[in-house]
Coordinates of C-alpha atoms in Angstrom, one line a residue:
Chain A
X1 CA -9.4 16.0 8.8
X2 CA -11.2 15.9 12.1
X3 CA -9.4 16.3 15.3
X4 CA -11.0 13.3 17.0
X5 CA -9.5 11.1 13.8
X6 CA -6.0 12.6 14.1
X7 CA -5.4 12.0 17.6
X8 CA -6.4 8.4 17.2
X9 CA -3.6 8.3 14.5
X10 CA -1.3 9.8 17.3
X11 CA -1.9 7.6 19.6
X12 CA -0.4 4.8 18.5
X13 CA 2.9 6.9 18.6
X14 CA 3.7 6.8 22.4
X15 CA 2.8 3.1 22.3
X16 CA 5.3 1.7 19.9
X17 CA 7.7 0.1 21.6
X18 CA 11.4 0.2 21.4
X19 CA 12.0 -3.3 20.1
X20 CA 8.6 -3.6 18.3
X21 CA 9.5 -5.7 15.1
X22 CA 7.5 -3.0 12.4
X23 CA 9.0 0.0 14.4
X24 CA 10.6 1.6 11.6
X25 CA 8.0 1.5 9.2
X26 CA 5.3 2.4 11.9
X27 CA 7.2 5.7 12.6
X28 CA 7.5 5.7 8.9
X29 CA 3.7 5.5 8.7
X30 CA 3.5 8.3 11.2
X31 CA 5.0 10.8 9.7
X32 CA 2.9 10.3 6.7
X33 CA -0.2 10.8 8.6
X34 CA 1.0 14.1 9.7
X35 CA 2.2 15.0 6.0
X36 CA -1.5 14.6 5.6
X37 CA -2.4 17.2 8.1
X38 CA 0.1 19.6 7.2
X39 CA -1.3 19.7 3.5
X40 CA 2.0 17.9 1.9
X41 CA 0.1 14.8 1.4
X42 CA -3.0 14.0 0.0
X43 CA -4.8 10.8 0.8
X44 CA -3.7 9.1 -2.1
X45 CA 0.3 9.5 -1.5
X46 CA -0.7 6.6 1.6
X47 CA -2.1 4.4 -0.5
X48 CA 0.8 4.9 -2.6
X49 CA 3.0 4.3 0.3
X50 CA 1.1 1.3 1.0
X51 CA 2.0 -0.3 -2.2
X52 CA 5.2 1.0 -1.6
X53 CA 5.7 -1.2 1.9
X54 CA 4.4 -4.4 0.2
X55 CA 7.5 -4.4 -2.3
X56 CA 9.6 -3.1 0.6
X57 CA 8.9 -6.0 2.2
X58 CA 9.4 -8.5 -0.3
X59 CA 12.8 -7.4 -1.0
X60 CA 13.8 -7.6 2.7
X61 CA 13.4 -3.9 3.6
X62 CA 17.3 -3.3 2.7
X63 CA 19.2 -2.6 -0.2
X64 CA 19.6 -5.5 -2.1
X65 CA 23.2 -5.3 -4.6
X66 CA 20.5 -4.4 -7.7
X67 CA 19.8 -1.4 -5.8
X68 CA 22.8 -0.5 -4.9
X69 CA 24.6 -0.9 -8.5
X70 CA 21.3 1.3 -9.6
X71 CA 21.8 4.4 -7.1
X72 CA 26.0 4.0 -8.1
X73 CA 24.5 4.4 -12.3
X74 CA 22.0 7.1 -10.9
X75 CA 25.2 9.6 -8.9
X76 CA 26.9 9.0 -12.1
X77 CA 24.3 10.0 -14.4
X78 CA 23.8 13.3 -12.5
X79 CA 27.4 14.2 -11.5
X80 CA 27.9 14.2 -15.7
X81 CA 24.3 16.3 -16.0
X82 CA 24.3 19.3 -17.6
X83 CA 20.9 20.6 -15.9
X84 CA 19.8 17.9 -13.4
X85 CA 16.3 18.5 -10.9
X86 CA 15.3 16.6 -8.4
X87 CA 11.6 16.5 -8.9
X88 CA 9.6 16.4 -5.6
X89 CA 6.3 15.0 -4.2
X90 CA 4.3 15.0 -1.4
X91 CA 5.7 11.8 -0.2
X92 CA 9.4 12.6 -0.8
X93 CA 8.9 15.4 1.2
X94 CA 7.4 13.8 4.2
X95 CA 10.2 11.3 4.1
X96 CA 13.3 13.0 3.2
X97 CA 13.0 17.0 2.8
X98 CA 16.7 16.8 4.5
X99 CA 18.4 14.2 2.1
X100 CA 16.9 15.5 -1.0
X101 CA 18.5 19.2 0.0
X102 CA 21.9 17.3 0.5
X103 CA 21.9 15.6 -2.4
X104 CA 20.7 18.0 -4.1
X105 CA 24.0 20.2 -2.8
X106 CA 26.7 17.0 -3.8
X107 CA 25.7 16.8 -7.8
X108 CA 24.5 20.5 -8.2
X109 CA 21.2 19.6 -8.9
X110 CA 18.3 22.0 -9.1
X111 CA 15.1 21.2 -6.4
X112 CA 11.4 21.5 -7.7
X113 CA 8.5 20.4 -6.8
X114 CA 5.7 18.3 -9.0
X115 CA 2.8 17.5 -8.0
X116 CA 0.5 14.8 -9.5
X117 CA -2.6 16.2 -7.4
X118 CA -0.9 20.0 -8.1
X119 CA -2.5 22.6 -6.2
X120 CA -0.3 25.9 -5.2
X121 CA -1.1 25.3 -1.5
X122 CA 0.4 21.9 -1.5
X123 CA 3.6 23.7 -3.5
X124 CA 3.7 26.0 -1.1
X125 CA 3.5 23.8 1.4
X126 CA 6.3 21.3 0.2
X127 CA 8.7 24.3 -0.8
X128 CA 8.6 25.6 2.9
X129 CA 9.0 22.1 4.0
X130 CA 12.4 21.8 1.9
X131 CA 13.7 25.3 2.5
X132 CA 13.2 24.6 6.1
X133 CA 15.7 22.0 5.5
X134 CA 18.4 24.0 3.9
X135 CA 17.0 24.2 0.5
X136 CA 17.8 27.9 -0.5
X137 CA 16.4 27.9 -3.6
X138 CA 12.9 25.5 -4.9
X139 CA 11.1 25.6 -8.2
X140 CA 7.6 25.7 -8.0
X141 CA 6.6 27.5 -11.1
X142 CA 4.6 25.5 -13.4
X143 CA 5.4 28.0 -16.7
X144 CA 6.0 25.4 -19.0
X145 CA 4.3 22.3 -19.7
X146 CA 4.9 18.3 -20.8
X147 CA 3.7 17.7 -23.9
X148 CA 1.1 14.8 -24.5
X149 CA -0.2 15.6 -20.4
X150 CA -3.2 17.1 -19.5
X151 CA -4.6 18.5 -16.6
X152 CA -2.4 20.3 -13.5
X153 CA 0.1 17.3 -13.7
X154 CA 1.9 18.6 -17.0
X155 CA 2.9 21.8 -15.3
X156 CA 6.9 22.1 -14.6
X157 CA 9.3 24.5 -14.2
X158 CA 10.5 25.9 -17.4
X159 CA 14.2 26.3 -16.3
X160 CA 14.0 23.1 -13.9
X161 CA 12.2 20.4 -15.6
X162 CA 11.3 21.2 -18.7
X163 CA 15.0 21.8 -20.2
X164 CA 16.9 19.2 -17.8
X165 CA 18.6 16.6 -18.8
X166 CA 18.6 14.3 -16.0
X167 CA 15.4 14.0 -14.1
X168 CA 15.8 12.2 -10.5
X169 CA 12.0 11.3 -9.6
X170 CA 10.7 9.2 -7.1
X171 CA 7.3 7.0 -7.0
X172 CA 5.8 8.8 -10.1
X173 CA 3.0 8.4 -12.3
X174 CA 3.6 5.8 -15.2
X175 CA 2.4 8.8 -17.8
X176 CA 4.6 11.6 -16.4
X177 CA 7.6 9.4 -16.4
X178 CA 6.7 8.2 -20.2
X179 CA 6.5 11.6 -21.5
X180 CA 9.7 12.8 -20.0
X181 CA 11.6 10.3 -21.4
X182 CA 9.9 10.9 -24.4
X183 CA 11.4 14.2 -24.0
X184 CA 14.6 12.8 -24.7
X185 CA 15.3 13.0 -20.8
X186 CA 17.1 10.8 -18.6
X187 CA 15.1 9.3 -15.9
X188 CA 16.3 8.3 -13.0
X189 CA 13.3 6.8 -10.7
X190 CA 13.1 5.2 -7.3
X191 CA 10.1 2.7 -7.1
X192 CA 9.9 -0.1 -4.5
X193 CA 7.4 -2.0 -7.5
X194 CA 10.2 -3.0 -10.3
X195 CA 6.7 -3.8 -12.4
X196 CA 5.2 0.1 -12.4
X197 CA 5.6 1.8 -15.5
X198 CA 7.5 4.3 -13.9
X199 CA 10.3 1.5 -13.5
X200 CA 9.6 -0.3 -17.1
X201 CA 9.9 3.1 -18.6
X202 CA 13.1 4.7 -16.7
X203 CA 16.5 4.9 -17.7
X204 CA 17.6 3.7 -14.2
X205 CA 15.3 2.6 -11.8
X206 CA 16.4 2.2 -8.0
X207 CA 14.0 -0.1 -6.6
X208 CA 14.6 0.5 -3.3
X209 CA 12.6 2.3 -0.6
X210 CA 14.0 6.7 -0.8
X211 CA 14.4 6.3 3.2
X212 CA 17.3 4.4 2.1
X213 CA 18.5 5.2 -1.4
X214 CA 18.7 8.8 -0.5
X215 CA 21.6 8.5 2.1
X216 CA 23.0 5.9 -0.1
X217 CA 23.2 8.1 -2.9
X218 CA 24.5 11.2 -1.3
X219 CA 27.6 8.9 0.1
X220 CA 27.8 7.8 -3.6
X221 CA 28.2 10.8 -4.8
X222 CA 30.7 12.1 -2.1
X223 CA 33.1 9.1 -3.1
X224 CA 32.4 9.3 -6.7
X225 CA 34.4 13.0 -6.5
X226 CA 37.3 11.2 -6.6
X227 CA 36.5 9.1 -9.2
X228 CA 37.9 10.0 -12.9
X229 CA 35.3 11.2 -15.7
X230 CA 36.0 8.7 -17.9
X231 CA 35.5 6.0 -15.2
X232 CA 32.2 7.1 -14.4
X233 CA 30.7 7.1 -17.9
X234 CA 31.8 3.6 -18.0
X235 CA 29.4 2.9 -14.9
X236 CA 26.4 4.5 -16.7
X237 CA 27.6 2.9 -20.5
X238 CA 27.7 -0.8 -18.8
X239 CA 24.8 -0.7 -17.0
X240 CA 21.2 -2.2 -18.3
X241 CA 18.3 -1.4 -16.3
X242 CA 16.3 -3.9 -18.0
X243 CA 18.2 -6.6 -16.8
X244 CA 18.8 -4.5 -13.3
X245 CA 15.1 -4.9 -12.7
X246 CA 14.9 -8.4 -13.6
X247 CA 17.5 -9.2 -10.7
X248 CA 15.1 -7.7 -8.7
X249 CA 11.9 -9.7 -9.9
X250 CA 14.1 -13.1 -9.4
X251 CA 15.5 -11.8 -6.1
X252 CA 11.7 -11.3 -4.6
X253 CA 11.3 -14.6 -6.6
X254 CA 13.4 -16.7 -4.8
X255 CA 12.4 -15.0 -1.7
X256 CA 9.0 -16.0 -1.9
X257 CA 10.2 -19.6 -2.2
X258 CA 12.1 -19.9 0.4
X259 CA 9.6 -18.5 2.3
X260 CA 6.8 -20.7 1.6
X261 CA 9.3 -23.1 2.3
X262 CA 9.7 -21.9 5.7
X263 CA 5.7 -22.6 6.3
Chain B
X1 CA -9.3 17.6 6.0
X2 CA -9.8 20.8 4.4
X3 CA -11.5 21.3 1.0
X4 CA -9.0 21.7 -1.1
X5 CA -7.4 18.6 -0.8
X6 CA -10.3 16.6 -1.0
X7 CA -11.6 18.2 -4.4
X8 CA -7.7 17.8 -5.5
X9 CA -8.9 14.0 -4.8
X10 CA -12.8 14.4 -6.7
X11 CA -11.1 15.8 -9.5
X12 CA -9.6 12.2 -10.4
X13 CA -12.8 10.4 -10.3
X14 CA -14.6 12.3 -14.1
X15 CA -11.2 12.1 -15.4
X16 CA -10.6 8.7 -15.0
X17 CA -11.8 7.2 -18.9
X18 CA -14.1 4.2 -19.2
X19 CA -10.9 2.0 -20.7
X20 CA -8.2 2.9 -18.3
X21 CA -6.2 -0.2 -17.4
X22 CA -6.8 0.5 -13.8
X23 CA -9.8 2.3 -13.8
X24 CA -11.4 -0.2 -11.4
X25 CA -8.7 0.3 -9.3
X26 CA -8.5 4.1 -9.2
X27 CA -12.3 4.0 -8.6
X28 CA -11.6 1.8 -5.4
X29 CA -9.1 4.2 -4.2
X30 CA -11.7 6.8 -4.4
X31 CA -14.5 5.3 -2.9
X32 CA -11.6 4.7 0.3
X33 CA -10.6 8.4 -0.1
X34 CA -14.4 9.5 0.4
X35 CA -14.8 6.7 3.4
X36 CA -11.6 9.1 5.3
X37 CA -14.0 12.1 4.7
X38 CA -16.8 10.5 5.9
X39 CA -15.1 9.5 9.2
X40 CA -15.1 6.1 8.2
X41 CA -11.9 5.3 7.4
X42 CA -8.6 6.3 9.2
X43 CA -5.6 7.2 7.3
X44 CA -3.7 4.3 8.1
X45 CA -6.4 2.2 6.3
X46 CA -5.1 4.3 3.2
X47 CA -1.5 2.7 4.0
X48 CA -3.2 -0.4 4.5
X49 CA -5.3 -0.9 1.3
X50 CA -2.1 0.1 -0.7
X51 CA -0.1 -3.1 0.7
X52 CA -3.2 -4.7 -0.1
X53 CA -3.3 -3.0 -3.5
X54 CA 0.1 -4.7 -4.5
X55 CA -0.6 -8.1 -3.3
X56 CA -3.4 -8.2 -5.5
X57 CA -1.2 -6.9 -8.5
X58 CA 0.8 -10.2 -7.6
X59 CA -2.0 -12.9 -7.3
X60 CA -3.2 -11.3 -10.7
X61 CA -6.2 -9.4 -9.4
X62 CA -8.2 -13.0 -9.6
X63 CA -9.8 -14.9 -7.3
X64 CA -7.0 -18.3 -7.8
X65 CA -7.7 -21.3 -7.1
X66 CA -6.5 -21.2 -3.4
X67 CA -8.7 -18.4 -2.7
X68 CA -11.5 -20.0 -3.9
X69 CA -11.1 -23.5 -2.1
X70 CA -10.4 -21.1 1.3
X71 CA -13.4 -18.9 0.1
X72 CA -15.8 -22.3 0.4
X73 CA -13.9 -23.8 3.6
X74 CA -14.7 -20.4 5.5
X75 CA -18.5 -20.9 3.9
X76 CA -18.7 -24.2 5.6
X77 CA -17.6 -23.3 8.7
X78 CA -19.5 -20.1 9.2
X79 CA -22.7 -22.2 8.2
X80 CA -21.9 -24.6 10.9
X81 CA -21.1 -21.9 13.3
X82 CA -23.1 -21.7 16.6
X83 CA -22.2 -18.3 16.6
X84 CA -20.7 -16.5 13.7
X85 CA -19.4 -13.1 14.0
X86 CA -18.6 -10.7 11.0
X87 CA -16.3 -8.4 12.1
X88 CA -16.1 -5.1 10.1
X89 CA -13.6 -2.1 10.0
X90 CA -13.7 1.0 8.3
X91 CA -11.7 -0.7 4.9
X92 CA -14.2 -3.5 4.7
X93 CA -17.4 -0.8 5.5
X94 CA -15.8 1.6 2.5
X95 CA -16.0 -1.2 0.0
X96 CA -17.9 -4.0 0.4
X97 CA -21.5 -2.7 3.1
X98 CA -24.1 -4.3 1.2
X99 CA -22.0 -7.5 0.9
X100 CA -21.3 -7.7 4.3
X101 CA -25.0 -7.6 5.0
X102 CA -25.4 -10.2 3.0
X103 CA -23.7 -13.0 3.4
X104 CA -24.0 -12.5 7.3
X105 CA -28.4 -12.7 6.3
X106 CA -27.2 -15.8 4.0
X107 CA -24.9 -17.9 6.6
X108 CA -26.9 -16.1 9.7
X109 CA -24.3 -13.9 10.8
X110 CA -24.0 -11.5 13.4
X111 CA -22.2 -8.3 12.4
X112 CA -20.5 -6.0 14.5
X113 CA -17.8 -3.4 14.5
X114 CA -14.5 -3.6 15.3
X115 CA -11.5 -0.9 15.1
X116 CA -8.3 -0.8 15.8
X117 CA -8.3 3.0 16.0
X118 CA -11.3 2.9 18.4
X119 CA -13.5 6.3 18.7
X120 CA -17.0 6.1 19.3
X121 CA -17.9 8.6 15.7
X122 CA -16.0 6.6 13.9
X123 CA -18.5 2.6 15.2
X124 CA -21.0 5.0 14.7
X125 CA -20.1 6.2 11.3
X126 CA -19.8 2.6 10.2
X127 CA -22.3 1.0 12.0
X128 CA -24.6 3.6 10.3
X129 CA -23.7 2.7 6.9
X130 CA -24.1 -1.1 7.6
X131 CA -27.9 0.5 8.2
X132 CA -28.1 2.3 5.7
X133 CA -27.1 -1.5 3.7
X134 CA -30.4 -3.1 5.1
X135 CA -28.5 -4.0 8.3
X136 CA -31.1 -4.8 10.9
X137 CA -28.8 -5.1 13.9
X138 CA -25.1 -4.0 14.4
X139 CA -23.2 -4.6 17.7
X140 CA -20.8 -1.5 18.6
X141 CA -20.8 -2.1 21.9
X142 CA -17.4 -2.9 23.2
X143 CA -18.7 -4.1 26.8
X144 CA -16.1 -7.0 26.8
X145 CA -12.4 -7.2 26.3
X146 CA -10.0 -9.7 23.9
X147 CA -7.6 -11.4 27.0
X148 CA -3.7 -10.2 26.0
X149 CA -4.6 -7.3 24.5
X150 CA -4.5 -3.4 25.7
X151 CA -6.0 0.0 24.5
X152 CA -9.2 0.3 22.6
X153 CA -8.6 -2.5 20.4
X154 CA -9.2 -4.4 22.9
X155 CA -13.0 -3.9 22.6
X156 CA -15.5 -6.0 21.9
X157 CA -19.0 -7.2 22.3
X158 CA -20.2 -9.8 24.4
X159 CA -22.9 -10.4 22.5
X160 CA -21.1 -10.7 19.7
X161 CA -17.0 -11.8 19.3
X162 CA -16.5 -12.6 22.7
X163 CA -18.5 -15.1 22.8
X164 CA -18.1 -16.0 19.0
X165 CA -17.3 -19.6 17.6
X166 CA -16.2 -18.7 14.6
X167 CA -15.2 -14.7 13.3
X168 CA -14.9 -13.3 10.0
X169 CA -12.3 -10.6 9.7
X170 CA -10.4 -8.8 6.8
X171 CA -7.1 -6.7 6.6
X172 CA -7.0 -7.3 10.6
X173 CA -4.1 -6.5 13.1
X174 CA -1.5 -9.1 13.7
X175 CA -1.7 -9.4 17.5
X176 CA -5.9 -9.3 17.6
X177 CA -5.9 -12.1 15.4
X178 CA -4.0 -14.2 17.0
X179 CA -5.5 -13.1 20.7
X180 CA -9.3 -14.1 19.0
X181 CA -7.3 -17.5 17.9
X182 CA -6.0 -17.8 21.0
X183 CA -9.2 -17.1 23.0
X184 CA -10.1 -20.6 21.3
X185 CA -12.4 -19.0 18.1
X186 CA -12.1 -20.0 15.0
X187 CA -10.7 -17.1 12.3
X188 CA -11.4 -16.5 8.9
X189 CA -8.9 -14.0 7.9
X190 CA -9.4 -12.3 3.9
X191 CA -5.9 -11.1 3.7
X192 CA -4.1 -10.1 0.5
X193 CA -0.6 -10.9 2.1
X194 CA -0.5 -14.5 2.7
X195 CA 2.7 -13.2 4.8
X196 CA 1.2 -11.3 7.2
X197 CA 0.7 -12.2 11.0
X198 CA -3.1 -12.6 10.7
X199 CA -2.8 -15.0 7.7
X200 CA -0.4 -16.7 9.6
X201 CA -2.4 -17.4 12.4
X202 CA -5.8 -17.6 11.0
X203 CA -7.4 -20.5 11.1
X204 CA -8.5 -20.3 7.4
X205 CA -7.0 -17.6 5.4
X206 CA -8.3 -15.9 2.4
X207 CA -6.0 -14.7 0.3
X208 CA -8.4 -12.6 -1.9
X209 CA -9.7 -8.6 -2.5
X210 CA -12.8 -8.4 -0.3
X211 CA -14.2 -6.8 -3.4
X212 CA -14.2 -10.3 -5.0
X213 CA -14.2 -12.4 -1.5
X214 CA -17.6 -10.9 -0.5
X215 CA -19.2 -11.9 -3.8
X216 CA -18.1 -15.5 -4.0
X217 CA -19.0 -16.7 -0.9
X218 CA -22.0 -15.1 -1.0
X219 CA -22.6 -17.1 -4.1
X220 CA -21.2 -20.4 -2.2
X221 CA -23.3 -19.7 1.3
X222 CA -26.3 -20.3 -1.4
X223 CA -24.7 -23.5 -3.1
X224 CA -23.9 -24.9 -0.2
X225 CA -27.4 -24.9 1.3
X226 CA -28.0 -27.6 -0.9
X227 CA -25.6 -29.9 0.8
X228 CA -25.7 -32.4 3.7
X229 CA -24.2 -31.4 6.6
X230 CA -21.5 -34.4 6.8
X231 CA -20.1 -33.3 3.3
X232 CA -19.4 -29.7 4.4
X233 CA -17.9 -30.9 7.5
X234 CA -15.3 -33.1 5.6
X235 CA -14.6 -29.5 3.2
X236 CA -13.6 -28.0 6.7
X237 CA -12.0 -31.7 7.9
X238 CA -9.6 -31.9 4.3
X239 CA -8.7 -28.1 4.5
X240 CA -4.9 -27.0 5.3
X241 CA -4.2 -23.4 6.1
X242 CA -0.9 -23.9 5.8
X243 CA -0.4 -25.5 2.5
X244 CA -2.5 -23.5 1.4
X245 CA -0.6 -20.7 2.1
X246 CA 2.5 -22.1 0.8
X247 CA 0.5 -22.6 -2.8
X248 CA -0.3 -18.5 -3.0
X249 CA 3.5 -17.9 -2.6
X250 CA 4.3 -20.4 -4.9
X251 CA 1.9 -19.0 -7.3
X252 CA 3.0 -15.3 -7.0
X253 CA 7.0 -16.6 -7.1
X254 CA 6.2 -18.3 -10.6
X255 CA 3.9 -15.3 -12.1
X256 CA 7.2 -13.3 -11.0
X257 CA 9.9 -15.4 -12.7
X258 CA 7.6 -15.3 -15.6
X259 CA 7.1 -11.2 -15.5
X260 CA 11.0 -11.3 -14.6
X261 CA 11.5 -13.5 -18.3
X262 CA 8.8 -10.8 -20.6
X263 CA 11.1 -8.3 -19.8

């Protein structure tokens, strides 16, 4: 883009004050923009983001129990993984390239990047992004593909994605997500909307924003080393993410009640 | 931005098939995605459009019955207006020009431009597709200031919302809204968060797309031509914002405990 358009987006960064109400999610919004001029973005991971901050805000911007019990499932689920990848996006990385190296480090999980818009410059882009931040080793092959996908999207990494187990992904594509588990995988998604079909069709969805489940998950998994095997399945055997996400539908529910209460 | 990306982006729009569930949807994202290259659009209005984006997925992508009473209270009060004021950013310009052009010829409107992130290509980008529309006249000046605020949102034109009785405005900033409210105008705010500061403080909020907004009261500036002058004062007279309001939130809580029971 245009110089003229990014420093108008800059701007506003020197002029947020401390207390501001939004500040978090304006600096949030910030770094975004410049994911977008570095070529880790594309314009539709903001609109994305967008949607994103909506549901953010109708749970309360924290991490409501639902979420919490999900990212607890999720740790489990890939401390017991034979072959688990984080998959990575354009947003993930502009958000939390350190986190996803960290946790990445606490459940020996493999890093690659997919890309819904896939072109090898973003890859490029994003793997530097993460190796900058301690990854020391990022798939970005694309030598094997998804069944039933067409188009750049179905392209993973034959020894990440393609023969994992557990799949950690995070605001995805309805159809990817779909045709992983219909890989026999086990997906693990974060998604703010607990309506998406990324979230109707995971096996545990964390609907919670990754700014957040990311260091929640990393502590998980540190305190979770202590924890006995057999203890752990238990976790992942009792839990039901359909019922998980409708806590979360009655919890924004109830919220929206009391709010137009409040009017 | 550089080519890449933005073909990355193109390559969406011939893939997208004629009975995708959201193919009216990724075709919006699109047209906002070609407004960023054409300087029209910032890349916050990406981030905003996608809060938008999910509110709409929660009102049921309808125009309900609260947006439609608000849609014909805003109608009466613009034709009663001394002097009415559409008020058009770069998210309103990317999807609804000719629209704009129109209702502000059917309830004899003025139109002018108004950015948060000010620059003088960007008015003229816009103000140049409002032309190219069949707008006659649009006001970019920005020779008077809104009281309270600071920077280049501050600008306005005298001709045109300073001196304004009554202002249409969509997907506005929080703090201009209320300093036009305060300033003693009347606001019509179409805002897909019935939440948000500006639908707060609006005088008459429209919780509604502007994709469907536009339309309707385009249809209900011609309707209400027809009628006497005392009945659309009483429309105005019987109208509360507030409850209003408090109906969208009730009706989004209920299609949510419902959603929350399907799964």
């Amino acid at each position: 883009m245009d110089k003229s358009r990014s420093s108008d987006a800059w701007s506003l960064r020197g002029l947020i004050p401390d207390n501001h109400p939004r500040r978090e999610s304006l600096i949030v919004r910030e770094k975004l923009v410049e994911a977008l001029e570095n070529g880790i973005l594309v314009a539709q991971g903001l609109i994305a983001h967008g949607r994103g901050e909506c549901f953010d805000y109708l749970i309360g911007e924290k991490t409501q129990s639902f979420a919490e019990l999900a990212e607890k499932v999720a740790v489990a689920m890939l401390l017991l993984a034979k072959n688990p990848v984080i998959s990575v996006n354009g947003n993930m990385a502009a958000l939390v390239p350190k986190e996803i190296v960290e946790l990445a480090r606490e459940v020996n999980a493999k890093v690659e990047v997919n890309l819904f818009y896939r072109s090898e410059e973003r890859v490029k882009a994003i793997a530097e992004e993460l190796k900058k931040n301690g990854a020391e080793k990022v798939l970005t092959e694309g030598d094997a593909t998804i069944p039933e996908l067409f188009s750049e999207r179905r392209k993973v990494s034959k020894e990440g994605m393609y023969s994992a187990d557990v799949v950690l992904l995070a605001m995805e594509d309805g159809d990817r997500t779909q045709a992983l588990v219909n890989m026999g995988k086990k997906v693990i998604a974060i998604d703010l909307n607990p309506l998406s079909r990324t979230s109707l069709s995971a096996t545990v969805t964390i609907v919670d924003n990754v700014i957040r489940a990311f260091p929640n998950m990393i502590r998980f998994a540190r305190e979770m080393k202590e924890v006995r095997r057999e203890e752990i399945k238990k976790l992942i055997d009792q839990f039901d993410n359909k019922k998980n996400l409708s806590e979360s539908l009655k919890f924004i529910s109830s919220r929206l009640i009391q709010l137009s209460e409040d009017l």
